[in-house]
């Protein structure tokens, strides 16, 4: 045991001296006419710099904070005993043990710490509220951290201080009430706190967006596709990843209702909101009304005939004031599409399916920092986060 622990300590020390960056090219396809200028990227194969004894499982969410630090949530339970030999009793290998469920990195990739688990969550009516399988993360202007979950009984969105102090939550673990419920959720996938509202894509059991007042926590509204009442059927039973590749689920980008994975809720700076209707291979764009309501604007279809895990999993923007460029994560095709946001013209795409730097396996969540870099996470057997370094407009 002593030898194993000593070796693990050596691994921790060597992680601190990892190279600052290791830029490498990644697959790029230009779709717009020759000469069209668009953002370009390389992948930093040395990012992040994990401590030598810690390992990430499925990385199910990424969010960049107001200070450009990077937050992720991952799923320690997705790791096996062969991954986590150092955590076994007695240890069976010199590495590794699971990182905390919520992990914080500096922009340059330094590990800043982590927290999370049942000890960080309240117990309500005898039920601890910590999610079994974390999903989605958002960091608001005050630096507080939000996330949900899509595992068994994960019908709650949690809000924490940066150091892991519980602030509040919406919904209740192990309780769900369908699309018409105003105080309960159904496997929420993503959350946003801005402009006085908490907006949640309530999307693995329910099929809707739901809004709450950020000050009073009071219910403000719920919406289905096209901003109509959410009438789609809810999922029967618990979600598992086999449902994500069900061949019987054929995308319908013109469907009148959301499909059974409503995957993201992402606002713009100019008063609009994108909602990822993943299994219909589309996002829907809404205008945020002054009364807190949503008005449908248009569909945005991405590779509409794609099957398998489908396409629109998350959305992010270039950091300029006009958010000129729109980035769309496509899980099945393993790429990030680059669009001109005002017109939704597809300019190009970066990445491909694979397991090397700049390639993606089950591409899941994306976000951007103030320098224009993209951070991308992977679930299932991908289990990582990558930094795509912005190199300019060409």
Coordinates of C-alpha atoms in Angstrom, one line a residue:
X1 CA 0.0 0.0 0.0
X2 CA 2.8 2.4 0.9
X3 CA 4.4 2.0 -2.6
X4 CA 1.0 2.7 -4.3
X5 CA 0.4 5.8 -2.2
X6 CA 3.9 7.1 -2.9
X7 CA 3.6 6.5 -6.6
X8 CA 0.2 8.4 -6.5
X9 CA 1.9 11.3 -4.8
X10 CA 4.5 11.4 -7.5
X11 CA 1.8 11.5 -10.2
X12 CA 0.2 14.5 -8.4
X13 CA 3.5 16.4 -8.5
X14 CA 4.2 15.7 -12.1
X15 CA 0.7 17.0 -13.1
X16 CA 1.7 20.4 -11.8
X17 CA 4.6 20.6 -14.3
X18 CA 2.5 19.7 -17.4
X19 CA 3.2 21.9 -20.5
X20 CA 1.2 25.1 -20.7
X21 CA -0.3 24.3 -24.1
X22 CA 0.0 21.7 -26.9
X23 CA -1.9 23.1 -29.9
X24 CA -2.8 20.7 -32.6
X25 CA -5.0 21.0 -35.7
X26 CA -8.5 19.5 -35.7
X27 CA -10.8 18.5 -38.6
X28 CA -12.4 21.5 -40.4
X29 CA -15.0 21.6 -43.1
X30 CA -15.9 24.8 -44.9
X31 CA -19.5 24.9 -46.0
X32 CA -19.9 28.6 -46.9
X33 CA -18.5 29.8 -50.3
X34 CA -14.7 30.2 -50.6
X35 CA -13.4 33.4 -49.1
X36 CA -16.1 33.4 -46.4
X37 CA -14.5 34.5 -43.1
X38 CA -15.2 32.5 -39.9
X39 CA -13.7 31.6 -36.6
X40 CA -10.8 29.1 -36.6
X41 CA -9.6 26.8 -33.8
X42 CA -6.9 24.4 -32.7
X43 CA -7.2 21.9 -29.8
X44 CA -5.0 22.2 -26.7
X45 CA -4.1 18.6 -26.1
X46 CA -2.5 19.6 -22.7
X47 CA -5.7 21.0 -21.3
X48 CA -6.8 20.6 -18.5
X49 CA -4.1 19.8 -16.0
X50 CA -5.8 17.3 -13.7
X51 CA -4.0 16.2 -10.5
X52 CA -2.2 13.0 -11.1
X53 CA -4.5 10.9 -8.9
X54 CA -7.9 12.2 -10.1
X55 CA -10.0 11.1 -13.0
X56 CA -13.1 12.4 -14.6
X57 CA -16.0 10.2 -15.6
X58 CA -18.7 11.2 -18.1
X59 CA -18.4 15.0 -18.3
X60 CA -22.1 16.1 -18.6
X61 CA -21.8 19.9 -18.4
X62 CA -19.4 22.8 -18.8
X63 CA -19.9 26.5 -17.9
X64 CA -17.5 29.4 -18.1
X65 CA -17.8 31.8 -15.1
X66 CA -17.7 35.6 -15.2
X67 CA -13.9 35.4 -14.4
X68 CA -13.3 33.0 -17.3
X69 CA -12.7 30.1 -15.0
X70 CA -14.3 26.8 -16.2
X71 CA -16.7 24.7 -14.2
X72 CA -17.7 21.1 -15.1
X73 CA -20.0 18.5 -13.7
X74 CA -19.1 14.9 -14.2
X75 CA -20.4 11.5 -13.2
X76 CA -18.1 9.6 -10.8
X77 CA -20.5 6.6 -10.9
X78 CA -19.6 6.1 -14.6
X79 CA -16.1 5.1 -13.6
X80 CA -15.4 1.4 -12.8
X81 CA -13.0 -0.3 -10.3
X82 CA -10.4 -0.7 -13.1
X83 CA -10.5 3.1 -13.5
X84 CA -10.3 3.9 -9.8
X85 CA -7.8 1.4 -8.4
X86 CA -6.4 4.0 -6.0
X87 CA -9.9 4.4 -4.4
X88 CA -10.3 0.7 -3.7
X89 CA -9.8 -0.8 -0.3
X90 CA -7.0 -1.8 -0.3
X91 CA -5.7 0.2 -3.3
X92 CA -5.3 -2.0 -6.4
X93 CA -3.3 0.5 -8.6
X94 CA -1.3 3.7 -8.3
X95 CA -4.1 5.6 -10.0
X96 CA -6.9 6.8 -9.8
X97 CA -9.8 8.1 -7.7
X98 CA -12.8 10.0 -8.9
X99 CA -12.6 13.8 -9.0
X100 CA -15.4 15.5 -7.0
X101 CA -18.6 15.8 -8.9
X102 CA -18.3 19.6 -9.4
X103 CA -14.8 20.6 -10.7
X104 CA -13.3 24.0 -11.1
X105 CA -10.4 24.9 -13.6
X106 CA -8.6 28.1 -14.3
X107 CA -8.7 29.3 -17.9
X108 CA -5.2 27.9 -18.4
X109 CA -6.2 24.5 -17.2
X110 CA -5.0 24.5 -13.6
X111 CA -7.1 22.5 -11.3
X112 CA -8.7 24.8 -8.7
X113 CA -10.6 22.2 -6.7
X114 CA -14.0 20.6 -6.5
X115 CA -16.8 19.6 -4.3
X116 CA -20.2 17.9 -4.2
X117 CA -22.1 14.9 -3.1
X118 CA -24.7 14.1 -0.5
X119 CA -22.9 16.0 2.2
X120 CA -23.3 19.2 0.2
X121 CA -27.1 18.8 -0.2
X122 CA -30.1 19.3 2.1
X123 CA -32.4 16.5 3.2
X124 CA -36.1 17.1 2.7
X125 CA -38.6 14.7 4.2
X126 CA -35.9 12.2 4.8
X127 CA -34.6 12.3 1.2
X128 CA -31.2 13.8 0.3
X129 CA -31.6 16.1 -2.7
X130 CA -28.2 15.5 -4.4
X131 CA -28.7 14.2 -8.0
X132 CA -27.6 10.7 -8.8
X133 CA -26.4 11.7 -12.3
X134 CA -25.5 15.3 -12.8
X135 CA -26.5 17.0 -16.1
X136 CA -25.9 20.5 -17.3
X137 CA -24.2 23.4 -15.4
X138 CA -24.5 27.2 -15.5
X139 CA -22.6 29.9 -13.6
X140 CA -24.4 33.2 -13.3
X141 CA -23.1 36.8 -13.1
X142 CA -22.7 36.5 -9.3
X143 CA -20.5 33.4 -9.7
X144 CA -23.1 31.0 -8.2
X145 CA -23.3 27.5 -9.7
X146 CA -26.5 25.8 -11.0
X147 CA -27.0 22.2 -12.2
X148 CA -29.6 19.4 -12.5
X149 CA -29.7 15.7 -13.1
X150 CA -31.1 13.0 -15.4
X151 CA -30.7 9.9 -13.2
X152 CA -33.3 8.0 -11.3
X153 CA -35.3 10.4 -9.2
X154 CA -33.3 13.4 -10.3
X155 CA -36.1 15.9 -10.5
X156 CA -34.3 18.9 -8.9
X157 CA -32.2 21.9 -10.0
X158 CA -29.6 22.9 -7.4
X159 CA -27.9 26.3 -6.8
X160 CA -24.6 26.6 -4.9
X161 CA -22.0 29.2 -3.9
X162 CA -18.6 28.8 -5.7
X163 CA -17.2 27.0 -2.6
X164 CA -20.1 24.5 -2.5
X165 CA -22.5 26.1 0.0
X166 CA -26.1 25.2 -0.8
X167 CA -28.3 28.2 -1.7
X168 CA -31.6 27.0 -3.0
X169 CA -33.2 24.4 -5.3
X170 CA -36.2 24.0 -7.5
X171 CA -38.2 20.7 -7.6
X172 CA -38.0 17.8 -5.3
X173 CA -35.9 14.6 -5.6
X174 CA -38.0 11.5 -6.3
X175 CA -41.1 13.6 -7.1
X176 CA -42.4 14.6 -10.5
X177 CA -45.8 15.8 -11.7
X178 CA -45.7 15.9 -15.4
X179 CA -45.7 18.9 -17.8
X180 CA -48.5 20.7 -16.0
X181 CA -46.8 20.8 -12.6
X182 CA -45.7 24.2 -11.5
X183 CA -43.6 23.2 -8.5
X184 CA -42.1 19.9 -9.6
X185 CA -39.6 19.0 -12.3
X186 CA -38.9 15.9 -14.5
X187 CA -35.2 15.2 -15.0
X188 CA -34.1 18.7 -15.8
X189 CA -31.3 18.9 -18.3
X190 CA -30.1 22.6 -18.3
X191 CA -30.7 25.8 -16.4
X192 CA -30.1 29.5 -16.9
X193 CA -30.3 32.4 -14.4
X194 CA -30.6 35.8 -16.1
X195 CA -32.8 38.9 -16.5
X196 CA -34.7 38.1 -13.3
X197 CA -35.7 34.6 -14.3
X198 CA -34.6 31.0 -13.7
X199 CA -35.3 29.1 -16.9
X200 CA -35.0 25.3 -17.0
X201 CA -35.1 22.8 -19.9
X202 CA -37.1 20.2 -18.1
X203 CA -36.3 17.6 -20.6
X204 CA -35.6 13.9 -19.9
X205 CA -38.9 13.0 -18.2
X206 CA -41.0 16.1 -19.0
X207 CA -40.8 17.9 -22.4
X208 CA -40.9 21.6 -21.7
X209 CA -39.2 24.8 -20.6
X210 CA -40.3 26.1 -17.2
X211 CA -39.6 29.5 -15.6
X212 CA -39.4 30.8 -12.1
X213 CA -38.9 34.3 -10.6
X214 CA -35.2 34.6 -9.6
X215 CA -36.1 36.8 -6.6
X216 CA -39.1 35.1 -5.1
X217 CA -38.6 31.6 -6.7
X218 CA -42.3 31.8 -7.7
X219 CA -43.5 30.0 -10.8
X220 CA -43.7 32.2 -13.9
X221 CA -44.6 29.9 -16.8
X222 CA -44.1 26.8 -18.8
X223 CA -43.8 26.2 -22.6
X224 CA -43.7 23.4 -25.1
X225 CA -42.6 23.6 -28.7
X226 CA -43.6 26.8 -30.6
X227 CA -44.3 28.4 -27.1
X228 CA -47.5 26.4 -26.9
X229 CA -48.7 24.6 -23.8
X230 CA -46.5 21.5 -23.2
X231 CA -48.8 18.7 -24.2
X232 CA -46.2 16.0 -25.2
X233 CA -46.3 12.8 -23.3
X234 CA -43.8 12.4 -20.5
X235 CA -41.3 9.6 -20.3
X236 CA -42.5 6.4 -18.5
X237 CA -39.9 5.0 -16.2
X238 CA -36.3 6.1 -15.6
X239 CA -34.0 7.4 -18.4
X240 CA -30.9 5.4 -19.3
X241 CA -28.4 5.9 -22.1
X242 CA -29.8 3.1 -24.2
X243 CA -32.8 5.4 -24.8
X244 CA -30.4 7.8 -26.5
X245 CA -29.7 5.4 -29.3
X246 CA -33.1 3.8 -29.7
X247 CA -33.4 3.2 -33.5
X248 CA -37.2 3.6 -33.4
X249 CA -36.8 7.3 -32.6
X250 CA -36.7 9.1 -35.9
X251 CA -36.2 12.8 -35.8
X252 CA -39.0 15.1 -37.1
X253 CA -37.7 18.6 -37.4
X254 CA -41.2 19.8 -38.1
X255 CA -42.8 18.1 -35.1
X256 CA -45.6 20.0 -33.3
X257 CA -44.1 19.0 -29.9
X258 CA -40.7 18.6 -28.4
X259 CA -39.1 15.2 -28.6
X260 CA -38.2 13.3 -25.5
X261 CA -34.9 14.9 -24.8
X262 CA -35.2 18.7 -24.4
X263 CA -31.5 19.3 -23.8
X264 CA -30.5 23.0 -23.4
X265 CA -31.8 26.4 -22.6
X266 CA -29.4 29.2 -23.8
X267 CA -30.3 32.9 -23.9
X268 CA -28.7 35.5 -26.1
X269 CA -27.7 39.1 -25.2
X270 CA -30.4 40.6 -27.3
X271 CA -33.4 39.1 -25.6
X272 CA -33.8 35.7 -27.3
X273 CA -33.6 32.1 -26.2
X274 CA -32.5 28.9 -27.9
X275 CA -33.9 25.5 -26.7
X276 CA -32.3 22.3 -27.9
X277 CA -34.9 19.8 -29.2
X278 CA -32.2 17.1 -29.5
X279 CA -34.1 14.1 -30.8
X280 CA -35.8 16.3 -33.4
X281 CA -32.4 17.5 -34.7
X282 CA -33.4 21.1 -34.1
X283 CA -33.2 24.1 -31.9
X284 CA -36.1 26.4 -31.5
X285 CA -35.5 30.2 -31.1
X286 CA -37.8 32.3 -28.9
X287 CA -38.1 35.9 -28.1
X288 CA -38.1 36.6 -24.3
X289 CA -41.0 38.9 -23.7
X290 CA -41.0 41.7 -21.0
X291 CA -43.6 39.8 -19.0
X292 CA -41.3 36.7 -18.8
X293 CA -43.1 34.8 -21.5
X294 CA -41.7 33.3 -24.7
X295 CA -42.7 33.9 -28.3
X296 CA -41.6 31.5 -31.0
X297 CA -39.4 32.9 -33.7
X298 CA -38.1 30.1 -35.9
X299 CA -36.8 26.5 -36.1
X300 CA -33.1 25.9 -36.6
X301 CA -32.5 22.4 -38.1
X302 CA -29.1 20.8 -38.0
X303 CA -28.4 17.8 -40.1
X304 CA -32.1 16.9 -40.0
X305 CA -31.9 13.4 -41.2
X306 CA -29.3 12.2 -38.7
X307 CA -30.2 9.2 -36.5
X308 CA -28.6 7.6 -33.5
X309 CA -28.0 10.1 -30.7
X310 CA -29.1 12.9 -33.0
X311 CA -27.6 16.4 -33.3
X312 CA -28.5 19.5 -31.3
X313 CA -27.1 18.9 -27.8
X314 CA -25.9 22.4 -26.8
X315 CA -25.4 26.0 -28.1
X316 CA -22.8 28.7 -27.4
X317 CA -21.8 32.0 -28.9
X318 CA -18.8 34.0 -29.9
X319 CA -18.1 36.5 -27.1
X320 CA -18.3 39.8 -29.1
X321 CA -21.1 42.2 -28.2
X322 CA -23.3 41.1 -31.1
X323 CA -22.6 37.3 -30.6
X324 CA -21.8 37.2 -34.3
X325 CA -21.2 33.5 -34.4
X326 CA -23.4 30.6 -33.2
X327 CA -21.9 27.2 -32.2
X328 CA -24.0 24.1 -32.2
X329 CA -22.8 20.8 -30.7
X330 CA -23.8 17.8 -32.7
X331 CA -23.5 14.5 -30.7
X332 CA -24.0 12.0 -33.5
X333 CA -21.8 13.6 -36.1
X334 CA -19.1 14.5 -33.5
X335 CA -18.7 18.1 -34.7
X336 CA -19.4 21.7 -33.7
X337 CA -21.2 23.6 -36.4
X338 CA -20.3 27.3 -37.0
X339 CA -23.2 29.6 -38.0
X340 CA -23.7 33.3 -38.6
X341 CA -26.2 34.0 -35.8
X342 CA -28.3 36.7 -37.4
X343 CA -29.1 34.7 -40.5
X344 CA -28.4 31.1 -39.2
X345 CA -26.3 30.5 -42.3
X346 CA -24.1 27.5 -41.7
X347 CA -20.5 28.5 -42.4
X348 CA -18.5 25.4 -41.5
X349 CA -17.9 22.7 -38.8
X350 CA -15.0 21.6 -36.6
X351 CA -14.2 18.2 -35.2
X352 CA -15.1 14.6 -36.2
X353 CA -16.1 11.4 -34.4
X354 CA -13.1 9.8 -32.7
X355 CA -11.0 9.6 -29.5
X356 CA -8.0 11.7 -30.3
X357 CA -7.4 15.3 -29.5
X358 CA -10.0 17.5 -31.3
X359 CA -12.3 14.5 -32.0
X360 CA -15.4 13.7 -30.1
X361 CA -17.3 10.7 -28.7
X362 CA -20.8 11.6 -27.5
X363 CA -20.1 15.3 -27.7
X364 CA -22.4 16.7 -25.0
X365 CA -22.0 20.3 -23.8
X366 CA -20.1 23.4 -25.0
X367 CA -19.4 27.0 -23.7
X368 CA -17.1 29.8 -24.7
X369 CA -14.9 32.2 -22.7
X370 CA -14.2 35.9 -23.3
X371 CA -11.3 35.1 -25.5
X372 CA -13.4 33.1 -27.9
X373 CA -12.2 29.6 -26.9
X374 CA -14.7 26.8 -26.9
X375 CA -14.8 24.1 -24.1
X376 CA -16.5 20.8 -25.1
X377 CA -17.4 17.8 -23.0
X378 CA -18.1 14.2 -23.8
X379 CA -20.2 11.5 -22.1
X380 CA -20.7 7.8 -22.5
X381 CA -17.2 6.5 -23.2
X382 CA -15.9 9.9 -24.1
X383 CA -15.4 11.0 -20.5
X384 CA -13.4 14.2 -21.0
X385 CA -13.4 18.0 -21.6
X386 CA -11.4 19.6 -24.3
X387 CA -10.4 23.2 -25.0
X388 CA -10.6 24.4 -28.6
X389 CA -8.3 27.5 -28.8
X390 CA -9.6 30.4 -30.9
X391 CA -6.9 31.4 -33.4
X392 CA -8.6 34.2 -35.3
X393 CA -11.1 34.9 -38.0
X394 CA -10.0 33.7 -41.4

